[in-house]
Tab-separated table of C-alpha atoms in Angstrom:
chain	number	residue	atom	x	y	z
E	1	MET	CA	0.000	0.000	0.000
E	2	LEU	CA	2.871	2.400	0.847
E	3	HIS	CA	4.467	1.715	-2.550
E	4	ASP	CA	1.122	2.343	-4.248
E	5	ILE	CA	0.681	5.691	-2.457
E	6	ARG	CA	4.194	6.851	-3.348
E	7	TYR	CA	3.719	5.699	-6.966
E	8	LEU	CA	0.441	7.650	-7.148
E	9	LEU	CA	1.963	10.780	-5.612
E	10	GLN	CA	4.897	10.651	-7.997
E	11	SER	CA	2.636	10.285	-10.995
E	12	LEU	CA	0.682	13.336	-9.835
E	13	ARG	CA	3.863	15.387	-9.278
E	14	ASP	CA	5.266	14.671	-12.728
E	15	LYS	CA	4.700	17.382	-15.322
E	16	ALA	CA	3.316	19.782	-12.715
E	17	GLY	CA	3.795	22.647	-15.159
E	18	LEU	CA	1.223	21.228	-17.542
E	19	HIS	CA	-1.304	20.868	-14.740
E	20	VAL	CA	-0.731	24.503	-13.797
E	21	LEU	CA	-1.275	25.572	-17.406
E	22	VAL	CA	-4.599	23.738	-17.631
E	23	ALA	CA	-5.629	25.168	-14.261
E	24	LEU	CA	-4.796	28.701	-15.427
E	25	VAL	CA	-6.867	28.318	-18.587
E	26	TYR	CA	-9.766	27.037	-16.501
E	27	ALA	CA	-9.376	29.869	-14.007
E	28	LEU	CA	-9.806	32.298	-16.894
E	29	VAL	CA	-12.887	30.471	-18.194
E	30	PHE	CA	-14.318	30.202	-14.695
E	31	THR	CA	-13.868	33.899	-13.939
E	32	GLN	CA	-15.501	34.912	-17.216
E	33	LEU	CA	-18.502	32.647	-16.677
E	34	VAL	CA	-19.000	33.533	-13.015
E	35	HIS	CA	-19.220	37.179	-14.029
E	36	SER	CA	-21.474	36.394	-16.994
E	37	ASP	CA	-24.957	37.843	-17.158
E	38	PHE	CA	-25.514	36.563	-20.692
E	39	ILE	CA	-28.632	34.484	-20.260
E	40	ALA	CA	-28.328	32.586	-23.538
E	41	TYR	CA	-25.323	30.688	-22.255
E	42	GLY	CA	-26.573	30.270	-18.720
E	43	ALA	CA	-25.917	33.458	-16.829
E	44	PHE	CA	-24.472	32.947	-13.382
E	45	ASP	CA	-27.204	32.073	-10.934
E	46	PRO	CA	-26.270	33.000	-7.359
E	47	HIS	CA	-28.564	30.246	-6.115
E	48	VAL	CA	-26.869	27.436	-8.012
E	49	PHE	CA	-23.272	26.216	-7.842
E	50	PHE	CA	-21.221	26.901	-10.983
E	51	GLY	CA	-20.751	23.228	-11.899
E	52	MET	CA	-24.312	22.118	-11.173
E	53	PHE	CA	-26.581	21.389	-14.134
E	54	ARG	CA	-29.642	23.574	-14.569
E	55	VAL	CA	-32.898	23.614	-16.455
E	56	SER	CA	-33.246	26.334	-19.062
E	57	ASP	CA	-35.815	28.864	-17.907
E	58	ASP	CA	-36.151	30.266	-21.425
E	59	PRO	CA	-38.150	28.061	-23.833
E	60	ASN	CA	-36.165	29.546	-26.724
E	61	ILE	CA	-32.895	28.263	-25.326
E	62	ALA	CA	-32.159	24.531	-25.399
E	63	ASN	CA	-30.957	22.938	-22.196
E	64	LEU	CA	-27.511	21.866	-23.344
E	65	PRO	CA	-26.157	25.299	-24.310
E	66	PHE	CA	-27.763	26.706	-21.170
E	67	ASN	CA	-25.327	24.578	-19.167
E	68	VAL	CA	-22.037	25.936	-20.482
E	69	SER	CA	-20.659	26.443	-16.979
E	70	SER	CA	-21.511	22.892	-15.928
E	71	VAL	CA	-19.951	21.505	-19.111
E	72	MET	CA	-16.797	23.548	-18.492
E	73	PHE	CA	-16.654	22.285	-14.895
E	74	MET	CA	-16.801	18.667	-16.015
E	75	ALA	CA	-14.528	19.088	-19.035
E	76	PHE	CA	-11.749	20.793	-17.101
E	77	GLY	CA	-12.375	18.550	-14.117
E	78	LEU	CA	-11.552	15.563	-16.330
E	79	ALA	CA	-8.728	17.316	-18.173
E	80	LEU	CA	-6.811	18.736	-15.215
E	81	PRO	CA	-5.359	15.433	-13.912
E	82	LEU	CA	-4.108	14.679	-17.469
E	83	GLY	CA	-5.182	11.057	-17.125
E	84	ARG	CA	-2.928	10.361	-14.149
E	85	PHE	CA	-5.562	8.704	-12.016
E	86	SER	CA	-6.483	6.338	-14.812
E	87	ARG	CA	-2.827	5.572	-15.467
E	88	TYR	CA	-2.391	4.722	-11.803
E	89	LEU	CA	-5.470	2.500	-12.002
E	90	MET	CA	-3.952	0.691	-14.964
E	91	ALA	CA	-0.424	0.530	-13.529
E	92	ALA	CA	0.852	-2.988	-14.151
E	93	GLU	CA	4.296	-2.986	-12.646
E	94	PRO	CA	5.590	-6.589	-12.645
E	95	MET	CA	7.952	-5.951	-9.697
E	96	VAL	CA	4.947	-5.048	-7.539
E	97	TYR	CA	2.385	-7.515	-8.835
E	98	VAL	CA	4.639	-10.499	-8.505
E	99	ARG	CA	4.720	-9.662	-4.787
E	100	LYS	CA	1.059	-8.855	-4.314
E	101	ARG	CA	-1.763	-9.230	-6.746
E	102	ARG	CA	-3.683	-6.284	-8.095
E	103	GLY	CA	-7.161	-6.201	-6.626
E	104	VAL	CA	-9.708	-4.390	-4.498
E	105	ALA	CA	-7.117	-2.547	-2.353
E	106	HIS	CA	-5.564	-1.023	-5.493
E	107	PHE	CA	-8.954	0.102	-6.713
E	108	LEU	CA	-9.962	1.548	-3.333
E	109	LEU	CA	-6.826	3.700	-3.272
E	110	TYR	CA	-7.671	4.923	-6.785
E	111	LEU	CA	-11.247	5.654	-5.685
E	112	ALA	CA	-10.136	7.476	-2.533
E	113	SER	CA	-7.746	9.656	-4.515
E	114	ALA	CA	-10.413	10.359	-7.159
E	115	VAL	CA	-12.906	11.361	-4.443
E	116	ALA	CA	-10.301	13.609	-2.796
E	117	TYR	CA	-9.560	15.239	-6.140
E	118	CYS	CA	-13.257	15.862	-6.933
E	119	VAL	CA	-13.822	17.380	-3.504
E	120	MET	CA	-10.738	19.597	-3.795
E	121	PHE	CA	-11.641	20.681	-7.336
E	122	THR	CA	-15.116	21.649	-6.149
E	123	VAL	CA	-14.088	23.362	-2.913
E	124	VAL	CA	-11.576	25.591	-4.703
E	125	GLN	CA	-14.339	26.785	-7.001
E	126	LEU	CA	-16.736	27.275	-4.118
E	127	VAL	CA	-14.207	29.520	-2.427
E	128	ALA	CA	-13.524	31.345	-5.684
E	129	THR	CA	-17.262	31.884	-6.217
E	130	PHE	CA	-17.606	33.555	-2.819
E	131	ALA	CA	-14.539	35.642	-3.539
E	132	LEU	CA	-15.863	36.826	-6.919
E	133	ARG	CA	-19.560	37.166	-6.124
E	134	GLY	CA	-21.005	38.689	-3.019
E	135	ASP	CA	-24.592	37.766	-3.895
E	136	THR	CA	-24.548	34.097	-2.974
E	137	SER	CA	-24.412	31.901	0.114
E	138	LEU	CA	-23.086	28.528	1.233
E	139	ARG	CA	-26.645	27.310	1.811
E	140	SER	CA	-27.564	27.904	-1.804
E	141	GLN	CA	-24.250	26.718	-3.292
E	142	LEU	CA	-23.602	23.583	-1.233
E	143	PRO	CA	-26.192	21.139	-2.645
E	144	GLY	CA	-25.133	21.920	-6.206
E	145	ALA	CA	-21.485	21.638	-5.239
E	146	VAL	CA	-22.061	18.166	-3.799
E	147	CYS	CA	-23.935	17.119	-6.930
E	148	ALA	CA	-21.275	18.516	-9.262
E	149	ALA	CA	-18.489	16.767	-7.359
E	150	GLY	CA	-20.460	13.516	-7.507
E	151	VAL	CA	-21.082	13.831	-11.230
E	152	LEU	CA	-17.398	14.529	-11.824
E	153	LEU	CA	-16.514	11.377	-9.869
E	154	LEU	CA	-19.024	9.405	-11.927
E	155	LEU	CA	-17.495	10.668	-15.169
E	156	MET	CA	-14.007	9.770	-13.911
E	157	LEU	CA	-15.231	6.239	-13.211
E	158	ILE	CA	-16.621	6.026	-16.748
E	159	VAL	CA	-13.242	7.130	-18.107
E	160	GLY	CA	-11.602	4.527	-15.857
E	161	ALA	CA	-13.867	1.834	-17.271
E	162	GLY	CA	-12.795	2.865	-20.754
E	163	HIS	CA	-9.140	2.448	-19.795
E	164	LEU	CA	-9.849	-0.948	-18.262
E	165	LEU	CA	-11.662	-2.060	-21.397
E	166	GLY	CA	-8.655	-1.098	-23.484
E	167	SER	CA	-9.611	2.292	-24.873
E	168	ALA	CA	-9.049	5.550	-23.018
E	169	VAL	CA	-10.570	7.460	-25.944
E	170	MET	CA	-13.808	5.488	-25.690
E	171	GLY	CA	-13.872	6.199	-21.967
E	172	TYR	CA	-13.691	9.951	-22.500
E	173	LEU	CA	-16.196	9.757	-25.343
E	174	ALA	CA	-18.617	7.747	-23.224
E	175	ALA	CA	-18.309	10.235	-20.368
E	176	ALA	CA	-18.959	13.139	-22.738
E	177	LEU	CA	-21.933	11.418	-24.357
E	178	VAL	CA	-23.489	10.449	-21.032
E	179	TYR	CA	-23.267	13.975	-19.676
E	180	ALA	CA	-24.394	15.583	-22.902
E	181	ALA	CA	-27.356	13.210	-23.042
E	182	VAL	CA	-28.349	14.033	-19.466
E	183	LEU	CA	-28.092	17.783	-20.110
E	184	SER	CA	-30.121	17.559	-23.301
E	185	PHE	CA	-33.319	16.504	-21.574
E	186	GLY	CA	-34.612	19.429	-19.577
E	187	LYS	CA	-37.579	17.512	-18.167
E	188	PHE	CA	-35.293	14.780	-16.852
E	189	ASP	CA	-32.983	17.395	-15.371
E	190	GLY	CA	-35.970	19.079	-13.779
E	191	TRP	CA	-36.985	15.778	-12.183
E	192	LEU	CA	-33.445	15.215	-10.888
E	193	ILE	CA	-33.334	18.644	-9.316
E	194	ALA	CA	-36.798	18.297	-7.744
E	195	SER	CA	-37.046	17.049	-4.191
E	196	GLY	CA	-38.282	13.559	-3.435
E	197	ALA	CA	-38.828	11.722	-0.176
E	198	CYS	CA	-37.554	13.512	2.943
E	199	SER	CA	-36.807	16.607	0.812
E	200	VAL	CA	-33.827	14.836	-0.732
E	201	PRO	CA	-33.379	15.801	-4.375
E	202	HIS	CA	-33.799	12.919	-6.827
E	203	TRP	CA	-30.237	13.342	-8.099
E	204	ALA	CA	-28.838	12.191	-4.740
E	205	PRO	CA	-29.986	8.533	-4.774
E	206	VAL	CA	-29.586	8.319	-8.565
E	207	LEU	CA	-26.024	9.592	-8.390
E	208	LEU	CA	-25.175	7.356	-5.457
E	209	LEU	CA	-26.492	4.289	-7.267
E	210	CYS	CA	-24.599	5.168	-10.436
E	211	VAL	CA	-21.317	5.827	-8.608
E	212	VAL	CA	-21.570	2.584	-6.618
E	213	GLY	CA	-22.508	0.661	-9.763
E	214	LEU	CA	-19.575	2.073	-11.748
E	215	ALA	CA	-17.186	1.474	-8.851
E	216	VAL	CA	-18.245	-2.179	-8.683
E	217	LEU	CA	-17.914	-2.502	-12.463
E	218	ASP	CA	-14.441	-0.915	-12.458
E	219	THR	CA	-13.319	-3.207	-9.629
E	220	PHE	CA	-14.573	-6.222	-11.533
E	221	LEU	CA	-12.816	-5.084	-14.708
E	222	LEU	CA	-9.583	-4.335	-12.824
E	223	CYS	CA	-9.434	-7.734	-11.162
E	224	GLY	CA	-9.972	-9.407	-14.520
E	225	ASN	CA	-7.490	-7.233	-16.378
E	226	GLU	CA	-4.545	-9.215	-17.691
E	227	MET	CA	-1.088	-7.661	-17.662
E	228	TYR	CA	0.513	-7.974	-21.072
L	1	MET	CA	10.084	-30.460	-12.260
L	2	TYR	CA	10.050	-27.408	-10.014
L	3	VAL	CA	8.339	-25.289	-12.665
L	4	GLN	CA	6.145	-27.020	-15.205
L	5	VAL	CA	4.543	-25.316	-18.174
L	6	SER	CA	2.115	-27.759	-19.789
L	7	ASN	CA	0.646	-27.278	-23.265
L	8	TYR	CA	0.361	-23.549	-22.615
L	9	SER	CA	-1.266	-21.542	-25.373
L	10	LYS	CA	-2.255	-17.915	-25.349
L	11	VAL	CA	-4.306	-16.169	-27.998
L	12	ILE	CA	-4.688	-12.393	-27.912
L	13	ARG	CA	-7.040	-10.681	-30.362
L	14	GLY	CA	-6.987	-13.711	-32.618
L	15	LYS	CA	-3.205	-13.978	-32.689
L	16	GLU	CA	-1.498	-16.995	-31.156
L	17	ILE	CA	1.235	-15.532	-28.965
L	18	LEU	CA	2.169	-18.806	-27.277
L	19	ARG	CA	1.616	-22.144	-29.006
L	20	SER	CA	1.402	-25.311	-26.892
L	21	VAL	CA	4.504	-24.520	-24.883
L	22	ASN	CA	5.759	-27.506	-22.934
L	23	VAL	CA	8.784	-26.960	-20.733
L	24	GLY	CA	10.013	-27.806	-17.272
L	25	PHE	CA	12.617	-26.081	-15.125
L	26	GLU	CA	14.503	-27.875	-12.367
L	27	ARG	CA	15.802	-26.400	-9.122
L	28	GLY	CA	19.381	-25.214	-9.082
L	29	ALA	CA	19.738	-24.561	-12.796
L	30	ILE	CA	19.950	-21.685	-15.237
L	31	TYR	CA	17.803	-21.791	-18.345
L	32	GLY	CA	18.165	-19.524	-21.308
L	33	ILE	CA	15.421	-18.694	-23.787
L	34	VAL	CA	16.703	-17.087	-26.937
L	35	GLY	CA	14.569	-15.576	-29.649
L	36	PRO	CA	13.933	-12.446	-31.660
L	37	ASN	CA	11.690	-9.623	-30.523
L	38	GLY	CA	8.050	-10.642	-30.662
L	39	SER	CA	8.759	-14.365	-30.446
L	40	GLY	CA	6.833	-14.799	-27.189
L	41	LYS	CA	9.676	-14.893	-24.621
L	42	THR	CA	8.247	-12.156	-22.417
L	43	MET	CA	4.745	-13.559	-22.688
L	44	LEU	CA	6.039	-16.919	-21.433
L	45	LEU	CA	7.539	-15.218	-18.390
L	46	ARG	CA	4.241	-13.400	-17.810
L	47	ALA	CA	2.470	-16.756	-18.013
L	48	ILE	CA	4.714	-18.252	-15.335
L	49	CYS	CA	4.025	-15.231	-13.108
L	50	GLY	CA	0.276	-15.634	-13.532
L	51	PHE	CA	-0.104	-12.188	-15.105
L	52	ILE	CA	-2.231	-13.646	-17.915
L	53	ARG	CA	-4.895	-16.328	-18.269
L	54	PRO	CA	-4.041	-19.291	-20.480
L	55	THR	CA	-6.207	-19.919	-23.501
L	56	SER	CA	-5.325	-23.530	-22.759
L	57	GLY	CA	-2.760	-25.326	-20.662
L	58	SER	CA	-1.361	-24.623	-17.229
L	59	VAL	CA	1.631	-23.625	-15.144
L	60	SER	CA	2.673	-25.051	-11.813
L	61	ILE	CA	5.452	-24.123	-9.414
L	62	GLY	CA	6.534	-26.585	-6.761
L	63	GLY	CA	3.591	-28.796	-7.695
L	64	ARG	CA	1.060	-26.060	-7.041
L	65	PRO	CA	-0.901	-24.366	-9.826
L	66	VAL	CA	-0.307	-20.779	-10.841
L	67	VAL	CA	-3.712	-19.115	-11.130
L	68	PHE	CA	-4.277	-15.763	-12.811
L	69	ASN	CA	-4.215	-12.877	-10.327
L	70	GLU	CA	-4.099	-15.159	-7.289
L	71	LYS	CA	-1.293	-15.393	-4.758
L	72	LEU	CA	1.695	-17.183	-6.262
L	73	PRO	CA	2.709	-20.538	-4.764
L	74	GLU	CA	6.314	-19.302	-4.376
L	75	LYS	CA	8.202	-16.032	-4.213
L	76	ILE	CA	9.398	-15.006	-7.647
L	77	GLY	CA	12.023	-12.432	-8.520
L	78	VAL	CA	11.231	-10.837	-11.832
L	79	ILE	CA	12.441	-8.302	-14.366
L	80	ILE	CA	9.940	-7.814	-17.170
L	81	GLU	CA	10.224	-4.732	-19.379
L	82	ASN	CA	11.553	-1.430	-18.047
L	83	PRO	CA	11.402	-1.411	-14.263
L	84	GLY	CA	8.971	1.158	-12.888
L	85	PHE	CA	10.832	2.530	-9.900
L	86	VAL	CA	9.516	5.635	-8.141
L	87	GLY	CA	11.915	8.247	-9.526
L	88	SER	CA	11.474	10.754	-6.728
L	89	GLU	CA	12.625	8.200	-4.159
L	90	THR	CA	16.126	6.825	-3.631
L	91	GLY	CA	17.331	3.448	-4.787
L	92	MET	CA	17.333	2.090	-1.241
L	93	GLN	CA	13.849	3.446	-0.549
L	94	ASN	CA	12.516	1.768	-3.674
L	95	LEU	CA	14.024	-1.553	-2.594
L	96	LYS	CA	12.606	-1.173	0.906
L	97	TYR	CA	9.124	-0.430	-0.354
L	98	LEU	CA	9.169	-3.488	-2.575
L	99	ALA	CA	10.570	-5.772	0.127
L	100	ASP	CA	8.126	-4.390	2.703
L	101	ILE	CA	5.187	-5.600	0.614
L	102	ASN	CA	5.899	-9.049	2.012
L	103	ARG	CA	7.908	-7.815	5.011
L	104	ALA	CA	10.995	-9.445	3.531
L	105	PHE	CA	13.643	-6.729	3.705
L	106	ASP	CA	17.050	-8.325	4.357
L	107	SER	CA	19.433	-5.460	4.957
L	108	ALA	CA	22.573	-7.589	4.765
L	109	GLU	CA	21.585	-9.213	1.470
L	110	VAL	CA	20.566	-5.886	-0.074
L	111	THR	CA	23.886	-4.342	0.972
L	112	ARG	CA	25.807	-7.273	-0.463
L	113	LEU	CA	23.973	-7.081	-3.789
L	114	LEU	CA	24.281	-3.309	-4.050
L	115	LYS	CA	28.020	-3.528	-3.405
L	116	SER	CA	28.539	-6.312	-5.931
L	117	PHE	CA	26.780	-4.206	-8.595
L	118	ASP	CA	28.638	-0.991	-7.624
L	119	LEU	CA	25.383	0.636	-6.590
L	120	TYR	CA	26.043	0.958	-2.883
L	121	ASP	CA	27.429	4.507	-3.103
L	122	ALA	CA	24.387	5.581	-5.149
L	123	ARG	CA	21.837	3.941	-2.866
L	124	ASP	CA	20.690	7.260	-1.364
L	125	GLN	CA	20.408	9.078	-4.681
L	126	LYS	CA	17.006	9.522	-6.287
L	127	VAL	CA	16.326	6.944	-8.972
L	128	LYS	CA	15.453	9.658	-11.493
L	129	SER	CA	19.152	10.580	-11.462
L	130	TYR	CA	20.193	7.008	-12.269
L	131	SER	CA	21.439	6.041	-15.710
L	132	LEU	CA	19.733	3.236	-17.648
L	133	GLY	CA	22.421	0.811	-16.543
L	134	MET	CA	22.040	1.790	-12.892
L	135	ARG	CA	18.271	1.283	-13.048
L	136	GLN	CA	18.795	-2.108	-14.636
L	137	LYS	CA	21.224	-3.085	-11.886
L	138	LEU	CA	18.743	-1.916	-9.265
L	139	ALA	CA	16.123	-4.077	-10.994
L	140	ILE	CA	18.433	-7.079	-10.750
L	141	VAL	CA	18.978	-6.381	-7.047
L	142	GLN	CA	15.219	-6.292	-6.371
L	143	ALA	CA	14.810	-9.585	-8.239
L	144	LEU	CA	17.357	-11.301	-5.983
L	145	MET	CA	17.115	-9.535	-2.633
L	146	GLU	CA	14.363	-11.642	-1.043
L	147	HIS	CA	16.061	-15.005	-1.635
L	148	GLN	CA	13.445	-15.875	-4.200
L	149	ASN	CA	13.575	-19.511	-5.313
L	150	LEU	CA	12.511	-18.692	-8.855
L	151	ILE	CA	14.042	-15.820	-10.789
L	152	LEU	CA	12.675	-14.758	-14.165
L	153	LEU	CA	14.674	-12.174	-16.065
L	154	ASP	CA	13.763	-10.595	-19.373
L	155	GLU	CA	16.720	-8.971	-21.139
L	156	PRO	CA	18.531	-8.420	-17.828
L	157	THR	CA	21.773	-7.116	-19.339
L	158	ASN	CA	20.152	-4.222	-21.218
L	159	GLY	CA	22.221	-1.108	-20.650
L	160	LEU	CA	24.933	-2.892	-18.655
L	161	ASP	CA	28.601	-2.320	-19.362
L	162	ALA	CA	30.965	-5.250	-19.809
L	163	ARG	CA	32.078	-5.268	-16.163
L	164	SER	CA	28.487	-5.236	-14.925
L	165	VAL	CA	27.597	-8.078	-17.287
L	166	GLY	CA	30.432	-10.056	-15.749
L	167	VAL	CA	29.153	-9.321	-12.243
L	168	PHE	CA	25.652	-10.301	-13.337
L	169	LEU	CA	26.841	-13.635	-14.732
L	170	ASP	CA	28.757	-14.360	-11.508
L	171	GLN	CA	25.669	-13.553	-9.446
L	172	MET	CA	23.568	-15.885	-11.549
L	173	ARG	CA	26.035	-18.720	-10.990
L	174	ARG	CA	25.987	-17.965	-7.267
L	175	GLN	CA	22.184	-18.052	-7.186
L	176	ARG	CA	22.127	-21.308	-9.113
L	177	ASP	CA	24.645	-22.863	-6.730
L	178	ALA	CA	22.335	-21.854	-3.882
L	179	GLY	CA	19.651	-24.018	-5.458
L	180	ARG	CA	17.602	-21.361	-7.206
L	181	THR	CA	15.949	-21.685	-10.572
L	182	ILE	CA	16.800	-18.954	-13.026
L	183	VAL	CA	15.150	-18.397	-16.385
L	184	ILE	CA	16.681	-15.725	-18.591
L	185	ALA	CA	15.034	-14.532	-21.798
L	186	SER	CA	17.166	-12.631	-24.234
L	187	HIS	CA	17.725	-11.985	-27.898
L	188	HIS	CA	21.505	-12.139	-27.244
L	189	ASP	CA	22.624	-15.741	-27.113
L	190	GLY	CA	26.268	-14.821	-26.453
L	191	GLU	CA	25.862	-14.186	-22.723
L	192	LEU	CA	23.384	-17.018	-22.241
L	193	THR	CA	25.691	-19.641	-23.677
L	194	GLN	CA	28.247	-18.655	-21.003
L	195	ILE	CA	25.996	-19.542	-18.061
L	196	ALA	CA	22.913	-21.438	-19.157
L	197	ASP	CA	22.742	-25.085	-18.237
L	198	ARG	CA	20.145	-25.489	-20.951
L	199	LEU	CA	19.182	-23.292	-23.860
L	200	TYR	CA	15.835	-23.048	-25.580
L	201	ALA	CA	14.893	-21.233	-28.734
L	202	MET	CA	11.649	-19.314	-29.052
L	203	ALA	CA	10.164	-18.425	-32.411
L	204	ASP	CA	6.649	-17.429	-33.322
L	205	GLY	CA	5.269	-18.545	-29.968
L	206	ARG	CA	6.859	-21.985	-30.063
L	207	LEU	CA	9.595	-23.184	-27.748
L	208	SER	CA	12.141	-25.706	-28.889
L	209	SER	CA	15.342	-27.040	-27.398
């Protein structure tokens, strides 16, 4: 486990400059969108976290383009690690795996690091939102922040499944298609945002089920993944 | 036979990488497998390590089966492809981390091996500062440091200078005399003929003596 952690940390430290560059580009995009009042591309709503999906309140504007900020959140959220988490997931170092087999423990470390990354990515933007906009509150931002972080984790797991099935490209494509499909159906998004039993929004149990399902799938794929 | 590979075939994406390989390796002997790139040498070593599932056939070590992704019946020292050391850590730290996986760090043996490969003075340098030859020597040390009974080495002399090759060959003889089984895969038959007790040729997934 110690070797795994050090291997993961090293892979994250490598090429730090490129990570910083991607982060800077996103910071620019983020700042522009947070200050945006241009309704056609989803003007900033002080009651909804930047990365949270929304339902278009203008019948002349389709749902997908109304969610530019959410799309940017997910796109840069996936791009910023530059595939390092997936590469760690796929790491097949013979020196290590001849000593201990690759299995659930390896996947759990990957999952823990992915969760930590999603939380950190979201928290930084929460803080930045408060710094840039004085017209919002933690109470209004927090539920959307939790949802956005969860969706980002789900998309990372989809990308991971793609890697495990032999095609990173297909993983990214699948993640993009899934999110685009979800955003394209305003009525479905409206249902997800609406509260269900015990005032819990429908997205919460749906997201939880999807994340758990993908995690189980990825674990299954990892344990069956040959090293050649 | 200590290691027995029985009718082992492996097909990947419709291509037969290993074709009905039948071979046995005794204790206390050095075996060489010579063949060009792409002949299946590395895949055979992966099969013995249980890194792949057989399309047909089986592998056993010490009479116990090797099952894909399950705990191996014996400790194996292995070099397959470029070793993936953690570059930001020192040579000694990398060896400790690997040995600590099975709580098998033997300080005296590691010191002896590092000294014999002229790596002792560089043990506290970060691996990212190592040359190719130094990394390869470190890989050899990790393959031997836990007194593994079976040692599988794929192109172990890559990047080694003539003196280091000599040290490597002496170490292999020493390990063999201690009763260990060593299987070396290489496309250079020159070095193998110097130490191998038995040589095999691999071509197009088939092994022949």
